[in-house]
Short mmCIF file of C-alpha atoms in Angstrom, two decimals:
data_model
loop_
_atom_site.label_atom_id
_atom_site.label_comp_id
_atom_site.label_asym_id
_atom_site.label_seq_id
_atom_site.Cartn_x
_atom_site.Cartn_y
_atom_site.Cartn_z
CA UNK S 1 -33.43 -38.21 22.54
CA UNK S 2 -35.65 -35.23 21.48
CA UNK S 3 -37.77 -37.35 19.37
CA UNK S 4 -38.30 -39.87 22.22
CA UNK S 5 -38.97 -36.96 24.71
CA UNK S 6 -41.58 -35.60 22.32
CA UNK S 7 -43.24 -39.01 22.16
CA UNK S 8 -43.31 -39.19 25.77
CA UNK S 9 -44.85 -36.01 26.34
CA UNK S 10 -47.20 -36.35 23.47
CA UNK S 11 -48.51 -39.61 24.67
CA UNK S 12 -48.63 -38.38 28.29
CA UNK S 13 -50.99 -35.66 26.97
CA UNK S 14 -53.18 -38.08 25.02
CA UNK S 15 -53.73 -40.26 28.06
CA UNK S 16 -54.36 -37.47 30.58
CA UNK S 17 -56.45 -35.47 28.21
CA UNK S 18 -58.42 -38.36 26.89
CA UNK S 19 -58.66 -40.56 29.78
CA UNK S 20 -58.98 -37.70 32.09
CA UNK S 21 -62.05 -36.40 30.50
CA UNK S 22 -63.56 -39.86 30.82
CA UNK S 23 -62.73 -40.24 34.50
CA UNK S 24 -63.12 -36.59 35.64
CA UNK S 25 -65.65 -35.15 33.53
CA UNK S 26 -67.69 -37.66 31.57
CA UNK S 27 -70.39 -38.15 34.28
CA UNK S 28 -69.71 -35.01 36.40
CA UNK S 29 -73.22 -34.19 38.01
CA UNK S 30 -75.60 -32.44 35.68
CA UNK S 31 -72.97 -31.01 33.40
CA UNK S 32 -70.98 -34.05 32.48
CA UNK S 33 -69.41 -34.03 28.87
CA UNK S 34 -70.68 -37.55 28.17
CA UNK S 35 -69.60 -39.63 25.19
CA UNK S 36 -69.42 -36.96 22.70
CA UNK S 37 -67.27 -34.92 24.91
CA UNK S 38 -64.82 -37.68 25.68
CA UNK S 39 -64.47 -38.60 21.92
CA UNK S 40 -63.67 -35.00 21.26
CA UNK S 41 -61.16 -34.87 23.98
CA UNK S 42 -59.14 -37.69 22.49
CA UNK S 43 -59.38 -36.03 19.25
CA UNK S 44 -58.07 -32.76 20.49
CA UNK S 45 -55.24 -34.31 22.23
CA UNK S 46 -53.96 -35.66 18.95
CA UNK S 47 -54.62 -32.49 16.98
CA UNK S 48 -53.06 -30.24 19.52
CA UNK S 49 -49.91 -32.56 19.81
CA UNK S 50 -49.73 -32.92 15.96
CA UNK S 51 -49.10 -29.29 15.75
CA UNK S 52 -46.82 -29.04 18.71
CA UNK S 53 -44.55 -31.98 18.07
CA UNK S 54 -45.27 -33.25 14.75
CA UNK S 55 -42.10 -31.74 13.32
CA UNK S 56 -40.09 -33.21 16.13
CA UNK S 57 -41.25 -37.00 16.19
CA UNK S 58 -43.76 -37.25 13.75
CA UNK S 59 -46.52 -37.52 16.72
CA UNK S 60 -47.02 -41.28 16.79
CA UNK S 61 -48.31 -41.34 20.34
CA UNK S 62 -49.32 -44.90 19.84
CA UNK S 63 -47.18 -48.07 19.42
CA UNK S 64 -49.85 -49.28 16.80
CA UNK S 65 -49.22 -46.09 14.82
CA UNK S 66 -45.54 -46.64 14.94
CA UNK S 67 -45.73 -50.31 13.82
CA UNK S 68 -48.14 -49.26 11.09
CA UNK S 69 -45.87 -46.64 9.77
CA UNK S 70 -43.17 -48.91 9.70
CA UNK S 71 -45.23 -51.52 7.87
CA UNK S 72 -46.10 -48.68 5.49
CA UNK S 73 -42.42 -47.84 4.85
CA UNK S 74 -42.70 -44.44 6.57
CA UNK S 75 -40.74 -45.20 9.62
CA UNK S 76 -37.53 -46.99 10.09
CA UNK S 77 -37.63 -50.36 12.23
CA UNK S 78 -34.59 -49.38 14.05
CA UNK S 79 -36.38 -46.76 15.83
CA UNK S 80 -39.56 -48.73 16.65
CA UNK S 81 -38.61 -50.28 20.15
CA UNK S 82 -37.36 -46.88 21.52
CA UNK S 83 -40.65 -45.15 20.13
CA UNK S 84 -42.72 -47.81 21.83
CA UNK S 85 -40.87 -47.67 25.17
CA UNK S 86 -41.32 -43.79 25.26
CA UNK S 87 -44.99 -43.86 24.36
CA UNK S 88 -45.66 -46.57 27.11
CA UNK S 89 -43.79 -44.52 29.86
CA UNK S 90 -45.63 -41.44 28.83
CA UNK S 91 -49.06 -43.41 29.20
CA UNK S 92 -48.02 -44.85 32.56
CA UNK S 93 -46.92 -41.52 34.06
CA UNK S 94 -50.16 -39.98 32.67
CA UNK S 95 -52.12 -42.69 34.34
CA UNK S 96 -50.22 -42.09 37.63
CA UNK S 97 -51.14 -38.15 37.41
CA UNK S 98 -54.71 -38.92 36.73
CA UNK S 99 -54.95 -41.56 39.65
CA UNK S 100 -53.54 -38.79 41.97
CA UNK S 101 -56.22 -36.26 40.84
CA UNK S 102 -59.19 -38.59 40.86
CA UNK S 103 -58.16 -40.04 44.24
CA UNK S 104 -58.50 -36.58 45.75
CA UNK S 105 -62.37 -37.05 45.52
CA UNK S 106 -63.95 -38.60 48.49
CA UNK S 107 -65.20 -42.01 47.99
CA UNK S 108 -62.90 -42.60 44.82
CA UNK S 109 -62.67 -46.28 43.78
CA UNK S 110 -60.31 -47.08 40.95
CA UNK S 111 -62.03 -50.49 40.42
CA UNK S 112 -65.26 -48.65 39.65
CA UNK S 113 -63.81 -47.35 36.27
CA UNK S 114 -60.62 -45.71 35.30
CA UNK S 115 -61.17 -45.32 31.52
CA UNK S 116 -59.78 -48.79 30.97
CA UNK S 117 -60.73 -51.03 28.12
CA UNK S 118 -62.24 -54.26 28.03
CA UNK S 119 -64.63 -57.03 26.62
CA UNK S 120 -67.29 -59.07 27.90
CA UNK S 121 -68.25 -57.95 31.36
CA UNK S 122 -65.56 -55.24 31.41
CA UNK S 123 -67.00 -53.85 27.92
CA UNK S 124 -69.26 -50.83 28.53
CA UNK S 125 -71.99 -52.27 26.42
CA UNK S 126 -71.22 -55.95 27.54
CA UNK S 127 -69.66 -56.79 24.10
CA UNK S 128 -68.08 -60.22 23.31
CA UNK S 129 -64.35 -60.89 22.81
CA UNK S 130 -64.91 -61.41 19.17
CA UNK S 131 -66.77 -58.09 18.94
CA UNK S 132 -64.18 -56.25 20.60
CA UNK S 133 -61.43 -57.85 18.52
CA UNK S 134 -63.02 -57.01 15.24
CA UNK S 135 -63.85 -53.56 16.50
CA UNK S 136 -60.38 -52.75 17.54
CA UNK S 137 -58.69 -54.17 14.42
CA UNK S 138 -61.09 -52.44 12.00
CA UNK S 139 -60.71 -49.06 13.82
CA UNK S 140 -57.10 -49.15 13.94
CA UNK S 141 -56.71 -50.22 10.26
CA UNK S 142 -59.11 -47.09 9.32
CA UNK S 143 -56.91 -44.82 11.42
CA UNK S 144 -53.87 -45.92 9.77
CA UNK S 145 -55.33 -45.26 6.34
CA UNK S 146 -56.41 -41.73 7.37
CA UNK S 147 -52.93 -41.01 9.01
CA UNK S 148 -50.87 -42.17 5.93
CA UNK S 149 -53.24 -40.49 3.53
CA UNK S 150 -53.24 -37.21 5.37
CA UNK S 151 -49.58 -37.37 5.62
CA UNK S 152 -49.07 -38.16 2.00
CA UNK S 153 -46.97 -35.63 0.12
CA UNK S 154 -49.83 -35.36 -2.31
CA UNK S 155 -52.50 -34.40 0.24
CA UNK S 156 -53.14 -30.79 1.19
CA UNK S 157 -50.37 -29.43 3.24
CA UNK S 158 -50.68 -28.46 6.91
CA UNK S 159 -54.18 -30.17 7.36
CA UNK S 160 -53.16 -33.64 8.51
CA UNK S 161 -53.45 -32.80 12.07
CA UNK S 162 -57.02 -31.77 11.74
CA UNK S 163 -58.02 -34.87 9.64
CA UNK S 164 -56.14 -37.33 12.05
CA UNK S 165 -57.74 -35.67 15.17
CA UNK S 166 -61.23 -35.78 13.71
CA UNK S 167 -60.82 -39.44 12.78
CA UNK S 168 -59.82 -40.37 16.34
CA UNK S 169 -62.98 -38.58 17.54
CA UNK S 170 -65.16 -40.49 14.93
CA UNK S 171 -63.52 -43.70 16.12
CA UNK S 172 -64.39 -42.96 19.81
CA UNK S 173 -68.02 -42.05 18.87
CA UNK S 174 -68.39 -45.43 17.28
CA UNK S 175 -66.55 -47.85 19.78
CA UNK S 176 -66.52 -46.35 23.15
CA UNK S 177 -69.65 -48.64 23.83
CA UNK S 178 -67.88 -51.79 22.52
CA UNK S 179 -64.45 -51.37 24.25
CA UNK S 180 -64.29 -48.02 25.67
CA UNK S 181 -61.94 -47.48 22.56
CA UNK S 182 -58.31 -48.22 22.64
CA UNK S 183 -56.64 -48.46 19.16
CA UNK S 184 -53.67 -47.43 21.21
CA UNK S 185 -51.72 -49.96 23.47
CA UNK S 186 -50.05 -47.19 25.32
CA UNK S 187 -53.29 -45.60 26.21
CA UNK S 188 -54.77 -48.86 27.35
CA UNK S 189 -51.66 -49.68 29.46
CA UNK S 190 -51.44 -46.39 30.90
CA UNK S 191 -54.70 -46.67 33.00
CA UNK S 192 -55.16 -50.70 33.20
CA UNK S 193 -51.95 -50.73 35.25
CA UNK S 194 -53.55 -48.65 37.98
CA UNK S 195 -56.96 -50.33 37.86
CA UNK S 196 -55.51 -53.86 37.73
CA UNK S 197 -57.92 -56.94 37.78
CA UNK S 198 -59.88 -57.42 34.47
CA UNK S 199 -58.19 -54.35 33.01
CA UNK S 200 -54.84 -56.09 33.24
CA UNK S 201 -56.07 -59.63 32.47
CA UNK S 202 -57.68 -58.38 29.15
CA UNK S 203 -54.92 -55.88 28.21
CA UNK S 204 -53.37 -58.51 25.71
CA UNK S 205 -56.45 -57.74 23.23
CA UNK S 206 -55.50 -54.13 23.36
CA UNK S 207 -52.15 -54.82 22.11
CA UNK S 208 -52.66 -57.27 19.74
CA UNK S 209 -55.79 -56.04 17.97
CA UNK S 210 -54.34 -52.43 17.45
CA UNK S 211 -51.04 -53.79 15.98
CA UNK S 212 -52.81 -56.11 13.76
CA UNK S 213 -55.11 -53.42 12.54
CA UNK S 214 -52.45 -50.79 12.11
CA UNK S 215 -50.37 -53.31 9.95
CA UNK S 216 -53.47 -54.02 7.81
CA UNK S 217 -54.34 -50.46 7.40
CA UNK S 218 -50.88 -49.66 6.23
CA UNK S 219 -50.84 -52.43 3.74
CA UNK S 220 -54.31 -51.24 2.28
CA UNK S 221 -52.96 -47.65 1.94
CA UNK S 222 -49.81 -48.87 0.25
CA UNK S 223 -51.99 -50.51 -2.21
CA UNK S 224 -54.72 -47.73 -2.73
CA UNK S 225 -52.29 -44.81 -2.27
CA UNK S 226 -49.38 -46.08 -4.65
CA UNK S 227 -48.31 -43.68 -7.38
CA UNK S 228 -47.87 -46.44 -10.01
#
């Protein structure tokens, strides 16, 4: 239960910190943090939680990461479903808290943008379903390669949170224009639930693509990272 509680709290922080920066601060008049700030915010949520709860639960904060680590032989399949449930619940609660904060501003319209992910007309840059699918698969695959490499027993000790946090920042810098960056089904679900509409109807892609990508990334690392 401590592990599941840690995953709940960690995913809550990721969604509130990352999506919160996008909804509340990205375009704030004259001093908005913009794409770079949002990208950094997502990276910082993972970095801070990796130091805070990594020793408790492994700090997955992401169903795709849990699946990838399972495929990579780093995580038992028996714990997969409880971890995913805790992560999704953490994301949903964070989305609810963010909605309460954001709706305190006059004129707030959740359908005008709530840091949700999408493709086609719901993509920030108007990118197609195929582009979004490829982007999410590749970005999540590389995320898993970095996670597994940084946490390998042969890697420099204690630096994994920094590498993983910076990797997530880079992923956002690349892919926010394409899908608003998911690579995390819990993050996508946590805000799509409150926006509804296209965010919900397109949510399937942000479960399927990250999970496929995570499994591929884990398999790649098992090949290149083998000690044989």
